[in-house]
Short mmCIF file of N, CA and C in Angstrom, two decimals:
data_model
loop_
_atom_site.label_atom_id
_atom_site.label_comp_id
_atom_site.label_asym_id
_atom_site.label_seq_id
_atom_site.Cartn_x
_atom_site.Cartn_y
_atom_site.Cartn_z
N MET A 1 -19.06 21.76 24.32
CA MET A 1 -18.73 21.52 23.01
C MET A 1 -18.90 22.88 22.20
N LYS A 2 -17.53 23.33 21.83
CA LYS A 2 -17.32 24.61 21.07
C LYS A 2 -18.22 24.76 19.97
N PHE A 3 -18.43 26.02 19.41
CA PHE A 3 -19.04 26.23 18.21
C PHE A 3 -18.27 27.02 17.19
N LYS A 4 -18.55 26.88 15.93
CA LYS A 4 -17.91 27.89 15.03
C LYS A 4 -19.03 28.90 14.43
N ILE A 5 -18.70 30.24 14.40
CA ILE A 5 -19.23 31.20 13.77
C ILE A 5 -18.77 31.62 12.46
N THR A 6 -19.58 31.82 11.37
CA THR A 6 -19.08 32.07 9.99
C THR A 6 -19.87 33.56 9.82
N ILE A 7 -18.93 34.38 9.16
CA ILE A 7 -19.65 35.42 8.71
C ILE A 7 -19.33 35.78 7.12
N GLU A 8 -20.15 35.59 6.33
CA GLU A 8 -20.10 35.69 4.84
C GLU A 8 -20.31 37.19 4.71
N TYR A 9 -19.64 37.95 3.79
CA TYR A 9 -19.88 39.35 3.55
C TYR A 9 -19.50 39.65 1.93
N CYS A 10 -20.18 40.67 1.51
CA CYS A 10 -19.85 41.11 0.19
C CYS A 10 -18.65 42.20 0.12
N THR A 11 -17.34 41.87 -0.45
CA THR A 11 -16.36 42.72 -0.57
C THR A 11 -16.82 43.92 -1.54
N LEU A 12 -17.48 43.72 -2.60
CA LEU A 12 -17.80 44.73 -3.59
C LEU A 12 -18.59 45.67 -2.83
N CYS A 13 -19.48 45.46 -1.81
CA CYS A 13 -20.26 46.45 -1.23
C CYS A 13 -19.44 47.15 -0.16
N GLN A 14 -17.97 47.00 0.04
CA GLN A 14 -17.21 47.41 0.98
C GLN A 14 -17.72 47.07 2.57
N TRP A 15 -18.02 45.95 2.88
CA TRP A 15 -18.59 45.66 4.12
C TRP A 15 -17.47 45.04 4.97
N THR A 16 -16.14 44.93 4.44
CA THR A 16 -15.16 44.25 5.00
C THR A 16 -15.05 44.81 6.80
N PRO A 17 -15.05 46.19 6.96
CA PRO A 17 -14.84 46.85 8.27
C PRO A 17 -16.11 46.38 9.08
N ARG A 18 -17.18 46.41 8.55
CA ARG A 18 -18.49 45.88 9.29
C ARG A 18 -18.33 44.49 9.67
N ALA A 19 -17.84 43.64 8.78
CA ALA A 19 -17.74 42.19 9.11
C ALA A 19 -16.71 42.05 10.19
N VAL A 20 -15.55 42.80 10.16
CA VAL A 20 -14.63 42.63 11.00
C VAL A 20 -15.19 43.28 12.60
N TRP A 21 -15.79 44.24 12.44
CA TRP A 21 -16.42 44.64 13.63
C TRP A 21 -17.11 43.61 14.47
N MET A 22 -18.10 43.25 13.56
CA MET A 22 -19.09 42.12 14.11
C MET A 22 -18.22 40.93 14.63
N THR A 23 -17.12 40.76 13.90
CA THR A 23 -16.13 39.35 14.56
C THR A 23 -15.85 39.71 15.76
N GLN A 24 -15.21 41.07 15.99
CA GLN A 24 -14.61 41.45 17.27
C GLN A 24 -15.60 41.29 18.26
N GLU A 25 -16.98 41.93 18.17
CA GLU A 25 -18.03 41.90 19.16
C GLU A 25 -18.28 40.57 19.67
N LEU A 26 -18.28 39.70 18.63
CA LEU A 26 -18.71 38.08 18.91
C LEU A 26 -17.67 37.37 19.79
N LEU A 27 -16.23 37.65 19.34
CA LEU A 27 -15.15 37.05 20.14
C LEU A 27 -15.19 37.56 21.55
N TYR A 28 -15.53 38.97 21.88
CA TYR A 28 -15.38 39.28 23.15
C TYR A 28 -16.48 38.49 23.97
N THR A 29 -17.66 38.47 23.30
CA THR A 29 -19.11 37.74 24.09
C THR A 29 -18.56 36.22 24.21
N PHE A 30 -18.18 35.50 23.20
CA PHE A 30 -18.22 34.08 23.10
C PHE A 30 -16.83 33.43 23.11
N HIS A 31 -15.69 34.30 23.48
CA HIS A 31 -14.41 33.75 23.37
C HIS A 31 -14.07 32.41 24.09
N GLN A 32 -15.00 32.14 25.14
CA GLN A 32 -14.85 30.83 25.94
C GLN A 32 -15.53 29.66 25.36
N GLN A 33 -16.44 30.10 24.44
CA GLN A 33 -17.49 29.17 23.95
C GLN A 33 -17.26 28.87 22.47
N VAL A 34 -16.43 29.63 21.74
CA VAL A 34 -16.19 29.60 20.17
C VAL A 34 -14.72 28.85 20.03
N SER A 35 -14.91 27.91 18.73
CA SER A 35 -13.71 27.27 18.52
C SER A 35 -13.04 28.24 17.48
N GLU A 36 -13.67 28.92 16.79
CA GLU A 36 -13.44 29.74 15.57
C GLU A 36 -14.31 30.71 15.08
N VAL A 37 -13.97 31.66 14.61
CA VAL A 37 -14.85 32.78 13.89
C VAL A 37 -14.21 32.98 12.66
N SER A 38 -15.06 32.74 11.70
CA SER A 38 -14.37 32.68 10.42
C SER A 38 -15.01 33.73 9.29
N LEU A 39 -14.39 34.43 8.53
CA LEU A 39 -14.67 35.48 7.52
C LEU A 39 -14.51 34.95 6.44
N ILE A 40 -15.66 34.95 5.57
CA ILE A 40 -15.48 34.61 4.24
C ILE A 40 -15.96 35.54 3.15
N PRO A 41 -15.09 36.33 2.55
CA PRO A 41 -15.26 37.10 1.55
C PRO A 41 -16.00 36.61 0.41
N THR A 42 -17.35 37.27 -0.08
CA THR A 42 -18.11 36.84 -1.02
C THR A 42 -18.47 38.14 -1.87
N ASP A 43 -19.49 38.16 -2.75
CA ASP A 43 -20.17 39.29 -3.42
C ASP A 43 -21.69 38.94 -3.38
N GLY A 44 -22.22 39.84 -4.22
CA GLY A 44 -23.64 39.76 -4.42
C GLY A 44 -24.44 40.29 -3.36
N GLY A 45 -23.78 41.10 -2.56
CA GLY A 45 -24.67 41.86 -1.44
C GLY A 45 -25.04 41.00 -0.33
N VAL A 46 -24.02 39.91 -0.09
CA VAL A 46 -24.42 39.03 0.87
C VAL A 46 -23.90 39.31 2.20
N PHE A 47 -24.60 39.30 3.29
CA PHE A 47 -24.05 39.42 4.70
C PHE A 47 -24.88 38.52 5.69
N LYS A 48 -24.35 37.34 5.88
CA LYS A 48 -24.95 36.25 6.51
C LYS A 48 -24.12 35.74 7.66
N ILE A 49 -24.78 35.47 8.71
CA ILE A 49 -23.96 34.71 9.84
C ILE A 49 -24.53 33.64 10.18
N SER A 50 -23.56 32.61 10.65
CA SER A 50 -24.02 31.21 10.74
C SER A 50 -23.21 30.82 12.06
N VAL A 51 -24.14 29.99 12.65
CA VAL A 51 -23.48 29.07 13.91
C VAL A 51 -23.44 27.53 13.50
N ASN A 52 -22.23 26.92 13.46
CA ASN A 52 -22.21 25.64 13.02
C ASN A 52 -23.19 25.47 11.90
N ASP A 53 -22.89 26.14 10.85
CA ASP A 53 -23.60 26.09 9.49
C ASP A 53 -25.04 26.33 9.38
N GLN A 54 -25.73 26.66 10.81
CA GLN A 54 -27.08 27.10 10.97
C GLN A 54 -27.30 28.57 10.81
N LEU A 55 -27.96 28.89 9.69
CA LEU A 55 -28.06 30.54 9.66
C LEU A 55 -28.85 31.19 10.55
N VAL A 56 -28.30 32.25 11.23
CA VAL A 56 -28.93 32.95 12.21
C VAL A 56 -29.16 34.36 11.84
N TRP A 57 -28.58 34.92 10.70
CA TRP A 57 -28.95 36.33 10.41
C TRP A 57 -28.63 36.36 8.75
N ASP A 58 -29.56 36.94 8.18
CA ASP A 58 -29.31 37.16 6.64
C ASP A 58 -29.75 38.55 6.37
N ARG A 59 -28.90 39.40 5.80
CA ARG A 59 -29.33 40.73 5.80
C ARG A 59 -30.41 41.00 4.70
N LYS A 60 -30.47 40.04 3.85
CA LYS A 60 -31.48 40.18 2.83
C LYS A 60 -32.99 40.02 3.25
N GLU A 61 -33.04 39.33 4.56
CA GLU A 61 -34.23 39.32 5.15
C GLU A 61 -34.49 40.36 6.24
N SER A 62 -33.55 40.49 6.91
CA SER A 62 -33.50 41.21 8.35
C SER A 62 -32.90 42.50 8.28
N GLY A 63 -32.23 42.87 7.28
CA GLY A 63 -31.36 44.21 7.32
C GLY A 63 -30.02 43.91 7.96
N PHE A 64 -29.14 44.89 8.28
CA PHE A 64 -27.94 44.83 9.14
C PHE A 64 -28.42 44.81 10.40
N PRO A 65 -27.66 43.70 11.14
CA PRO A 65 -27.96 43.64 12.73
C PRO A 65 -27.18 44.49 13.50
N GLU A 66 -27.67 44.94 14.65
CA GLU A 66 -27.14 45.38 15.64
C GLU A 66 -26.26 44.06 16.34
N PRO A 67 -25.00 44.14 16.91
CA PRO A 67 -24.27 43.04 17.57
C PRO A 67 -25.34 42.39 18.62
N LYS A 68 -25.96 43.17 19.47
CA LYS A 68 -26.72 42.61 20.41
C LYS A 68 -27.83 41.63 19.80
N ALA A 69 -28.51 41.90 18.81
CA ALA A 69 -29.44 41.24 18.25
C ALA A 69 -28.89 39.60 17.80
N VAL A 70 -27.46 39.83 17.22
CA VAL A 70 -26.82 38.53 16.64
C VAL A 70 -26.48 37.80 17.97
N LYS A 71 -25.85 38.37 19.01
CA LYS A 71 -25.47 37.65 20.25
C LYS A 71 -26.70 36.94 20.84
N GLN A 72 -28.01 37.51 20.65
CA GLN A 72 -29.06 36.78 21.13
C GLN A 72 -29.49 35.45 20.50
N LYS A 73 -29.26 35.82 19.27
CA LYS A 73 -29.55 34.50 18.11
C LYS A 73 -28.74 33.42 18.43
N ILE A 74 -27.30 33.98 18.51
CA ILE A 74 -26.34 32.92 18.70
C ILE A 74 -26.38 32.07 20.05
N ARG A 75 -26.76 32.90 21.16
CA ARG A 75 -26.99 32.32 22.42
C ARG A 75 -28.15 31.32 22.31
N ASP A 76 -29.17 31.85 21.61
CA ASP A 76 -30.45 30.94 21.67
C ASP A 76 -30.14 29.61 20.90
N VAL A 77 -29.07 29.71 20.18
CA VAL A 77 -28.82 28.31 19.24
C VAL A 77 -27.95 27.54 20.38
N VAL A 78 -26.80 27.95 20.99
CA VAL A 78 -25.95 27.29 21.44
C VAL A 78 -25.92 27.19 22.96
N GLU A 79 -26.56 28.29 23.56
CA GLU A 79 -26.47 28.00 25.15
C GLU A 79 -27.87 28.76 25.60
N PRO A 80 -28.94 28.40 25.40
CA PRO A 80 -30.07 29.09 25.51
C PRO A 80 -30.43 29.68 27.08
N ASP A 81 -29.86 28.96 27.98
CA ASP A 81 -29.92 29.31 29.24
C ASP A 81 -29.16 30.33 29.83
N ARG A 82 -28.02 30.96 29.06
CA ARG A 82 -27.27 31.79 29.33
C ARG A 82 -27.59 33.27 29.21
N SER A 83 -27.67 34.00 30.39
CA SER A 83 -27.91 35.59 30.23
C SER A 83 -26.71 36.14 29.63
N LEU A 84 -27.02 37.18 28.68
CA LEU A 84 -25.99 37.94 28.09
C LEU A 84 -25.77 39.32 28.77
N GLY A 85 -26.40 39.46 30.03
CA GLY A 85 -26.22 40.85 30.79
C GLY A 85 -27.07 42.03 30.06
N HIS A 86 -26.05 42.97 29.97
CA HIS A 86 -26.83 44.13 29.24
C HIS A 86 -27.18 43.69 27.70
N SER A 87 -26.63 42.86 27.22
CA SER A 87 -27.02 42.62 25.77
C SER A 87 -28.37 41.83 25.78
N ASP A 88 -28.84 41.69 26.97
CA ASP A 88 -30.34 41.10 26.92
C ASP A 88 -31.37 41.96 27.50
N ARG A 89 -31.01 43.14 27.75
CA ARG A 89 -31.88 44.14 28.16
C ARG A 89 -32.42 45.32 27.17
N MET B 1 -6.66 28.36 -7.29
CA MET B 1 -6.91 27.82 -5.82
C MET B 1 -6.87 28.63 -4.73
N LYS B 2 -7.98 28.74 -4.05
CA LYS B 2 -7.99 29.93 -2.87
C LYS B 2 -7.40 29.24 -1.50
N PHE B 3 -7.06 30.15 -0.76
CA PHE B 3 -6.38 29.37 0.34
C PHE B 3 -7.14 30.13 1.71
N LYS B 4 -6.86 29.42 2.86
CA LYS B 4 -7.36 29.72 4.03
C LYS B 4 -6.17 30.14 5.04
N ILE B 5 -6.46 31.34 5.61
CA ILE B 5 -5.70 31.90 6.56
C ILE B 5 -6.13 31.70 7.97
N THR B 6 -5.33 31.15 8.91
CA THR B 6 -5.86 31.13 10.28
C THR B 6 -4.98 31.96 11.28
N ILE B 7 -5.49 32.62 12.26
CA ILE B 7 -4.96 33.25 13.23
C ILE B 7 -5.28 32.89 14.53
N GLU B 8 -4.34 32.32 15.29
CA GLU B 8 -4.55 31.68 16.75
C GLU B 8 -3.95 32.80 17.72
N TYR B 9 -4.81 33.17 18.58
CA TYR B 9 -4.15 34.07 19.45
C TYR B 9 -4.65 33.97 20.95
N CYS B 10 -3.92 34.35 21.92
CA CYS B 10 -4.20 34.41 23.31
C CYS B 10 -5.06 35.38 23.87
N THR B 11 -6.51 34.98 24.30
CA THR B 11 -7.40 35.90 24.85
C THR B 11 -6.94 36.45 26.07
N LEU B 12 -6.25 35.44 27.00
CA LEU B 12 -5.94 36.07 28.36
C LEU B 12 -4.96 37.31 28.04
N CYS B 13 -4.12 37.32 26.94
CA CYS B 13 -3.15 38.11 26.84
C CYS B 13 -3.89 39.52 26.25
N GLN B 14 -5.18 39.51 26.10
CA GLN B 14 -5.88 40.64 25.58
C GLN B 14 -5.47 40.90 24.09
N TRP B 15 -5.29 39.95 23.41
CA TRP B 15 -4.72 40.29 21.84
C TRP B 15 -5.87 40.11 20.83
N THR B 16 -7.09 40.11 21.32
CA THR B 16 -8.34 40.13 20.48
C THR B 16 -8.07 41.32 19.50
N PRO B 17 -7.96 42.56 20.03
CA PRO B 17 -7.90 43.65 18.77
C PRO B 17 -6.77 43.49 17.96
N ARG B 18 -5.90 43.21 18.53
CA ARG B 18 -4.55 42.85 17.56
C ARG B 18 -4.74 42.04 16.47
N ALA B 19 -5.62 40.66 16.83
CA ALA B 19 -5.79 39.61 15.89
C ALA B 19 -6.94 40.17 14.95
N VAL B 20 -7.81 40.78 15.30
CA VAL B 20 -8.89 41.41 14.59
C VAL B 20 -8.22 42.36 13.56
N TRP B 21 -7.34 43.27 14.00
CA TRP B 21 -6.58 44.25 13.15
C TRP B 21 -5.83 43.45 12.02
N MET B 22 -5.21 42.53 12.46
CA MET B 22 -4.47 41.68 11.38
C MET B 22 -5.42 41.17 10.49
N THR B 23 -6.56 40.56 11.13
CA THR B 23 -7.46 39.96 9.98
C THR B 23 -8.02 40.93 9.00
N GLN B 24 -8.37 42.13 9.13
CA GLN B 24 -8.75 43.12 8.44
C GLN B 24 -7.63 43.49 7.34
N GLU B 25 -6.54 43.66 7.88
CA GLU B 25 -5.27 43.93 6.81
C GLU B 25 -5.22 42.91 5.81
N LEU B 26 -5.45 41.55 6.28
CA LEU B 26 -5.15 40.52 5.47
C LEU B 26 -6.26 40.29 4.37
N LEU B 27 -7.36 40.63 4.97
CA LEU B 27 -8.61 40.50 4.02
C LEU B 27 -8.59 41.62 2.93
N TYR B 28 -8.14 42.86 3.24
CA TYR B 28 -7.95 43.87 2.24
C TYR B 28 -7.07 43.50 1.16
N THR B 29 -5.74 42.75 1.63
CA THR B 29 -4.95 42.67 0.67
C THR B 29 -5.20 41.38 -0.28
N PHE B 30 -5.75 40.33 0.34
CA PHE B 30 -5.93 39.06 -0.18
C PHE B 30 -7.49 38.46 -0.55
N HIS B 31 -8.45 39.64 -0.36
CA HIS B 31 -9.89 39.26 -0.36
C HIS B 31 -9.95 38.35 -1.80
N GLN B 32 -9.29 38.54 -2.71
CA GLN B 32 -9.66 37.78 -4.07
C GLN B 32 -9.12 36.50 -3.99
N GLN B 33 -8.22 36.08 -3.37
CA GLN B 33 -7.41 34.83 -3.19
C GLN B 33 -7.80 33.86 -2.10
N VAL B 34 -8.53 34.50 -1.15
CA VAL B 34 -8.62 33.97 0.18
C VAL B 34 -10.10 33.16 0.36
N SER B 35 -10.09 31.91 0.78
CA SER B 35 -11.53 31.48 0.78
C SER B 35 -12.02 31.80 2.20
N GLU B 36 -11.04 32.28 3.35
CA GLU B 36 -11.77 32.31 4.61
C GLU B 36 -10.38 32.66 5.48
N VAL B 37 -10.71 33.71 6.35
CA VAL B 37 -9.77 34.00 7.36
C VAL B 37 -10.39 33.60 8.78
N SER B 38 -9.79 32.92 9.44
CA SER B 38 -10.36 32.27 10.81
C SER B 38 -9.56 32.51 11.96
N LEU B 39 -10.26 33.23 12.82
CA LEU B 39 -9.52 33.36 14.20
C LEU B 39 -10.05 32.53 15.19
N ILE B 40 -9.00 32.05 15.93
CA ILE B 40 -9.00 30.84 16.87
C ILE B 40 -8.44 31.27 18.29
N PRO B 41 -9.47 31.70 19.22
CA PRO B 41 -9.06 32.31 20.51
C PRO B 41 -8.40 30.93 21.16
N THR B 42 -7.33 31.16 21.88
CA THR B 42 -6.73 30.18 22.58
C THR B 42 -6.06 30.90 23.72
N ASP B 43 -5.05 30.44 24.45
CA ASP B 43 -4.34 31.01 25.65
C ASP B 43 -2.71 30.80 25.56
N GLY B 44 -2.06 30.94 26.40
CA GLY B 44 -0.70 30.28 26.55
C GLY B 44 0.26 31.32 25.83
N GLY B 45 -0.21 32.41 25.55
CA GLY B 45 0.59 33.60 24.91
C GLY B 45 0.89 33.16 23.51
N VAL B 46 -0.12 32.30 22.84
CA VAL B 46 0.06 32.00 21.51
C VAL B 46 -0.29 33.28 20.53
N PHE B 47 0.30 33.44 19.50
CA PHE B 47 -0.05 34.41 18.28
C PHE B 47 0.68 34.01 17.19
N LYS B 48 -0.30 33.00 16.55
CA LYS B 48 0.52 32.34 15.18
C LYS B 48 -0.44 32.55 14.11
N ILE B 49 0.08 32.75 12.92
CA ILE B 49 -0.66 32.84 11.60
C ILE B 49 -0.29 31.64 10.76
N SER B 50 -1.21 31.10 10.31
CA SER B 50 -0.76 29.94 9.14
C SER B 50 -1.64 30.19 7.84
N VAL B 51 -1.05 29.44 6.89
CA VAL B 51 -1.84 29.50 5.60
C VAL B 51 -1.96 28.15 5.13
N ASN B 52 -3.19 27.51 4.96
CA ASN B 52 -3.53 26.32 4.60
C ASN B 52 -2.80 25.32 5.58
N ASP B 53 -2.77 25.71 6.86
CA ASP B 53 -2.06 24.86 7.93
C ASP B 53 -0.54 24.89 7.92
N GLN B 54 -0.21 25.80 7.20
CA GLN B 54 1.39 25.97 6.97
C GLN B 54 1.71 27.15 8.06
N LEU B 55 2.38 26.98 9.06
CA LEU B 55 2.81 28.21 9.76
C LEU B 55 3.65 29.24 8.98
N VAL B 56 3.34 30.45 9.12
CA VAL B 56 4.15 31.43 8.47
C VAL B 56 4.57 32.42 9.57
N TRP B 57 3.98 32.65 10.81
CA TRP B 57 4.49 33.50 11.58
C TRP B 57 3.92 33.01 13.01
N ASP B 58 5.12 32.89 14.07
CA ASP B 58 4.94 32.50 15.44
C ASP B 58 5.61 33.64 16.32
N ARG B 59 4.78 34.41 17.17
CA ARG B 59 5.31 35.41 17.83
C ARG B 59 6.45 34.94 19.01
N LYS B 60 6.35 33.72 19.33
CA LYS B 60 7.44 33.00 20.27
C LYS B 60 8.73 33.20 19.57
N GLU B 61 8.72 32.77 18.05
CA GLU B 61 10.07 32.92 17.45
C GLU B 61 10.48 34.28 16.97
N SER B 62 9.47 34.93 16.42
CA SER B 62 9.64 36.34 15.78
C SER B 62 9.02 37.58 16.32
N GLY B 63 8.43 37.33 17.45
CA GLY B 63 7.80 38.81 18.00
C GLY B 63 6.45 38.94 17.27
N PHE B 64 5.77 40.14 17.52
CA PHE B 64 4.74 40.49 16.83
C PHE B 64 4.96 41.10 15.40
N PRO B 65 4.49 40.77 14.40
CA PRO B 65 4.68 41.14 13.19
C PRO B 65 4.07 42.57 12.88
N GLU B 66 4.53 43.15 11.96
CA GLU B 66 4.02 44.26 11.14
C GLU B 66 3.04 43.51 10.13
N PRO B 67 1.85 44.05 9.64
CA PRO B 67 1.09 43.28 8.53
C PRO B 67 1.94 43.25 7.26
N LYS B 68 2.73 44.11 6.98
CA LYS B 68 3.55 43.94 5.71
C LYS B 68 4.43 42.78 5.79
N ALA B 69 5.07 42.31 6.85
CA ALA B 69 5.92 41.10 7.00
C ALA B 69 5.09 39.92 6.73
N VAL B 70 3.79 39.95 7.40
CA VAL B 70 2.92 38.83 7.23
C VAL B 70 2.44 38.59 5.98
N LYS B 71 2.14 39.76 5.12
CA LYS B 71 1.80 39.59 3.87
C LYS B 71 2.76 39.14 2.85
N GLN B 72 3.93 39.41 3.15
CA GLN B 72 5.13 38.99 2.35
C GLN B 72 5.22 37.40 2.45
N LYS B 73 4.91 37.02 3.83
CA LYS B 73 5.11 35.61 4.01
C LYS B 73 4.04 34.76 3.31
N ILE B 74 2.76 35.17 3.52
CA ILE B 74 1.85 34.59 2.86
C ILE B 74 1.94 34.64 1.31
N ARG B 75 2.17 35.77 0.76
CA ARG B 75 2.42 35.89 -0.76
C ARG B 75 3.53 34.63 -1.08
N ASP B 76 4.54 34.69 -0.49
CA ASP B 76 5.70 33.83 -0.74
C ASP B 76 5.03 32.40 -0.94
N VAL B 77 4.08 31.99 0.00
CA VAL B 77 3.47 30.54 -0.04
C VAL B 77 2.48 30.58 -1.12
N VAL B 78 1.76 31.56 -1.39
CA VAL B 78 0.58 31.32 -2.21
C VAL B 78 0.69 31.74 -3.46
N GLU B 79 1.22 32.76 -3.60
CA GLU B 79 1.41 33.42 -4.99
C GLU B 79 2.80 34.19 -4.98
N PRO B 80 4.06 33.48 -5.25
CA PRO B 80 5.38 34.02 -5.19
C PRO B 80 5.52 35.16 -6.37
N ASP B 81 4.97 35.14 -7.37
CA ASP B 81 5.26 36.07 -8.35
C ASP B 81 4.53 37.36 -8.29
N ARG B 82 3.63 37.41 -7.09
CA ARG B 82 2.76 38.70 -7.16
C ARG B 82 3.60 39.86 -6.44
N SER B 83 3.45 40.94 -7.08
CA SER B 83 3.90 42.13 -6.39
C SER B 83 3.00 42.81 -5.57
N LEU B 84 3.27 43.00 -4.22
CA LEU B 84 2.48 43.60 -3.13
C LEU B 84 2.50 45.00 -3.26
N GLY B 85 3.01 45.69 -4.19
CA GLY B 85 2.98 47.16 -4.17
C GLY B 85 3.86 47.76 -3.17
N HIS B 86 3.35 48.78 -2.41
CA HIS B 86 4.00 49.47 -1.44
C HIS B 86 4.25 48.56 -0.27
N SER B 87 3.84 47.27 -0.16
CA SER B 87 4.00 46.40 1.02
C SER B 87 5.37 45.58 0.61
N ASP B 88 5.68 45.78 -0.57
CA ASP B 88 7.00 45.22 -0.77
C ASP B 88 8.42 46.13 -0.96
N ARG B 89 8.14 47.44 -0.54
CA ARG B 89 9.12 48.33 -0.46
C ARG B 89 9.80 48.45 0.84
#
């Protein structure tokens, strides 16, 4: 069962490059498991990452993530038994 | 009425960076008009760009596009009266 990742980000904050970078990181790690990675431009200082509409990262709670932390969160939701190799160390 | 852009691309062909680059280009030009830009990893040499499920670019017919050409195609579908500035010259 493939899953969808969604990244909502604030364009006024100039976070487009950051959101796009995260997209590429997640596509490289999960391209075989993901149906779609979706970028949603918004405002209000939002930077949120969700998997199948389940929020896994919110900048307002946890600050900006390293890709490694997001990959672990996503893995924990969608395939908890998978090792992420060096992203788990 | 906001629109959705979809980019389907072949991961086996190593087109992830190209697809992500195009995503960033389109987000910069259309961030106020777009609800979502979605990346769909697939195979088979696919590189297709759609707007609201209407195909606007297919590599198998037209080769790889410059961002300018894609922006013009999208503009023609969603807001034909808009000038794209230097992307129209």
